[in-house]
Amino acid sequence: MKIYKEIGLDTAQIEVFKKEKDDFFNTMRPIWNENRKTKDSLYKKLELNSSDLNVQVLLDQISDLDHYSDSFTFAHFSKLRDLLTVEQQTRFDTIIPKLVNLPRGRR
């Protein structure tokens, strides 16, 4: 809610942002979970002396998931930005880079 106030959203915008946020997390949670599991599988390979091919497959999967996640996140924020006034966009453009770089548990 603090971010909504910092951007200067009105009540209608807040409702849209909340819905978009819920939709975003409903889509992304499974992707993040899959990526975490894939990374766990990768690092379990350390103890198994797995072949380089197995490791490369997992690294490629992680790369694909990261790419999808970053692309989807960028599209999400672009969509939200389009809903704002020029003044709000300026605030949004300052806040969002800081937000996406917070550790996941602090958002």
CSV table of C-alpha atoms in Angstrom, one decimal:
chain,number,residue,atom,x,y,z
A,1,MET,CA,0.0,0.0,0.0
A,2,LYS,CA,2.9,2.3,0.7
A,3,ILE,CA,4.0,2.1,-2.9
A,4,TYR,CA,0.6,2.9,-4.2
A,5,LYS,CA,0.7,6.1,-2.1
A,6,GLU,CA,4.2,7.0,-3.3
A,7,ILE,CA,3.1,6.7,-6.9
A,8,GLY,CA,-0.1,8.7,-6.1
A,9,LEU,CA,-2.7,6.2,-7.3
A,10,ASP,CA,-6.4,6.9,-6.9
A,11,THR,CA,-8.9,4.4,-5.6
A,12,ALA,CA,-9.7,3.0,-9.0
A,13,GLN,CA,-6.1,2.6,-10.0
A,14,ILE,CA,-5.4,0.8,-6.7
A,15,GLU,CA,-8.1,-1.7,-7.4
A,16,VAL,CA,-6.6,-2.4,-10.9
A,17,PHE,CA,-3.1,-2.6,-9.5
A,18,LYS,CA,-4.2,-5.1,-6.8
A,19,LYS,CA,-5.9,-7.3,-9.3
A,20,GLU,CA,-2.9,-7.2,-11.7
A,21,LYS,CA,-0.6,-8.0,-8.7
A,22,ASP,CA,-2.7,-11.0,-7.7
A,23,ASP,CA,-2.7,-12.2,-11.4
A,24,PHE,CA,1.0,-11.7,-11.6
A,25,PHE,CA,1.8,-13.7,-8.5
A,26,ASN,CA,-0.7,-16.5,-9.4
A,27,THR,CA,1.2,-16.9,-12.7
A,28,MET,CA,4.7,-16.5,-11.4
A,29,ARG,CA,4.7,-18.5,-8.2
A,30,PRO,CA,4.7,-21.9,-10.1
A,31,ILE,CA,7.5,-20.6,-12.3
A,32,TRP,CA,9.6,-19.5,-9.3
A,33,ASN,CA,8.9,-22.8,-7.5
A,34,GLU,CA,9.9,-24.7,-10.6
A,35,ASN,CA,13.1,-22.7,-10.9
A,36,ARG,CA,13.9,-23.3,-7.2
A,37,LYS,CA,13.4,-27.0,-7.7
A,38,THR,CA,15.6,-27.0,-10.8
A,39,LYS,CA,18.4,-25.2,-8.9
A,40,ASP,CA,18.1,-27.7,-6.1
A,41,SER,CA,18.5,-30.5,-8.6
A,42,LEU,CA,21.5,-28.8,-10.1
A,43,TYR,CA,23.3,-28.5,-6.8
A,44,LYS,CA,22.4,-32.1,-5.8
A,45,LYS,CA,24.5,-33.1,-8.8
A,46,LEU,CA,27.6,-32.0,-7.0
A,47,GLU,CA,27.5,-35.0,-4.7
A,48,LEU,CA,26.6,-37.4,-7.5
A,49,ASN,CA,29.5,-36.5,-9.9
A,50,SER,CA,27.0,-36.1,-12.7
A,51,SER,CA,28.0,-35.8,-16.3
A,52,ASP,CA,28.5,-32.4,-17.8
A,53,LEU,CA,25.5,-33.0,-20.1
A,54,ASN,CA,23.1,-33.5,-17.1
A,55,VAL,CA,24.4,-30.3,-15.5
A,56,GLN,CA,24.1,-28.4,-18.8
A,57,VAL,CA,20.5,-29.5,-19.3
A,58,LEU,CA,19.7,-28.1,-15.8
A,59,LEU,CA,21.5,-24.9,-16.5
A,60,ASP,CA,19.6,-24.4,-19.7
A,61,GLN,CA,16.3,-25.0,-17.9
A,62,ILE,CA,17.2,-22.4,-15.2
A,63,SER,CA,18.2,-20.0,-17.9
A,64,ASP,CA,14.9,-20.5,-19.7
A,65,LEU,CA,12.9,-20.1,-16.5
A,66,ASP,CA,14.8,-16.9,-15.6
A,67,HIS,CA,14.3,-15.5,-19.1
A,68,TYR,CA,10.6,-16.2,-18.9
A,69,SER,CA,10.3,-14.7,-15.4
A,70,ASP,CA,12.2,-11.6,-16.3
A,71,SER,CA,10.2,-11.1,-19.6
A,72,PHE,CA,6.9,-11.6,-17.8
A,73,THR,CA,7.8,-9.3,-15.0
A,74,PHE,CA,8.9,-6.6,-17.5
A,75,ALA,CA,5.7,-6.9,-19.4
A,76,HIS,CA,3.7,-6.8,-16.1
A,77,PHE,CA,5.3,-3.5,-15.1
A,78,SER,CA,5.0,-2.0,-18.6
A,79,LYS,CA,1.3,-2.8,-18.5
A,80,LEU,CA,0.9,-1.1,-15.1
A,81,ARG,CA,2.9,1.9,-16.2
A,82,ASP,CA,0.6,2.4,-19.2
A,83,LEU,CA,-2.3,2.9,-16.7
A,84,LEU,CA,-0.6,5.9,-15.1
A,85,THR,CA,-0.5,9.6,-15.7
A,86,VAL,CA,2.8,11.2,-16.8
A,87,GLU,CA,3.4,12.4,-13.3
A,88,GLN,CA,2.7,9.0,-11.8
A,89,GLN,CA,4.9,7.4,-14.4
A,90,THR,CA,7.9,9.4,-13.2
A,91,ARG,CA,7.4,8.2,-9.6
A,92,PHE,CA,6.8,4.7,-10.9
A,93,ASP,CA,10.0,4.7,-12.9
A,94,THR,CA,12.0,5.6,-9.7
A,95,ILE,CA,10.3,3.1,-7.4
A,96,ILE,CA,10.1,-0.1,-9.6
A,97,PRO,CA,13.9,-0.6,-10.2
A,98,LYS,CA,14.3,-0.5,-6.4
A,99,LEU,CA,11.4,-2.8,-5.9
A,100,VAL,CA,12.5,-5.5,-8.3
A,101,ASN,CA,16.0,-5.6,-6.7
A,102,LEU,CA,14.7,-6.3,-3.2
A,103,PRO,CA,15.3,-9.7,-1.8
A,104,ARG,CA,12.1,-11.8,-2.5
A,105,GLY,CA,11.0,-11.9,1.1
A,106,ARG,CA,11.1,-8.1,1.5
A,107,ARG,CA,8.5,-7.1,-1.1
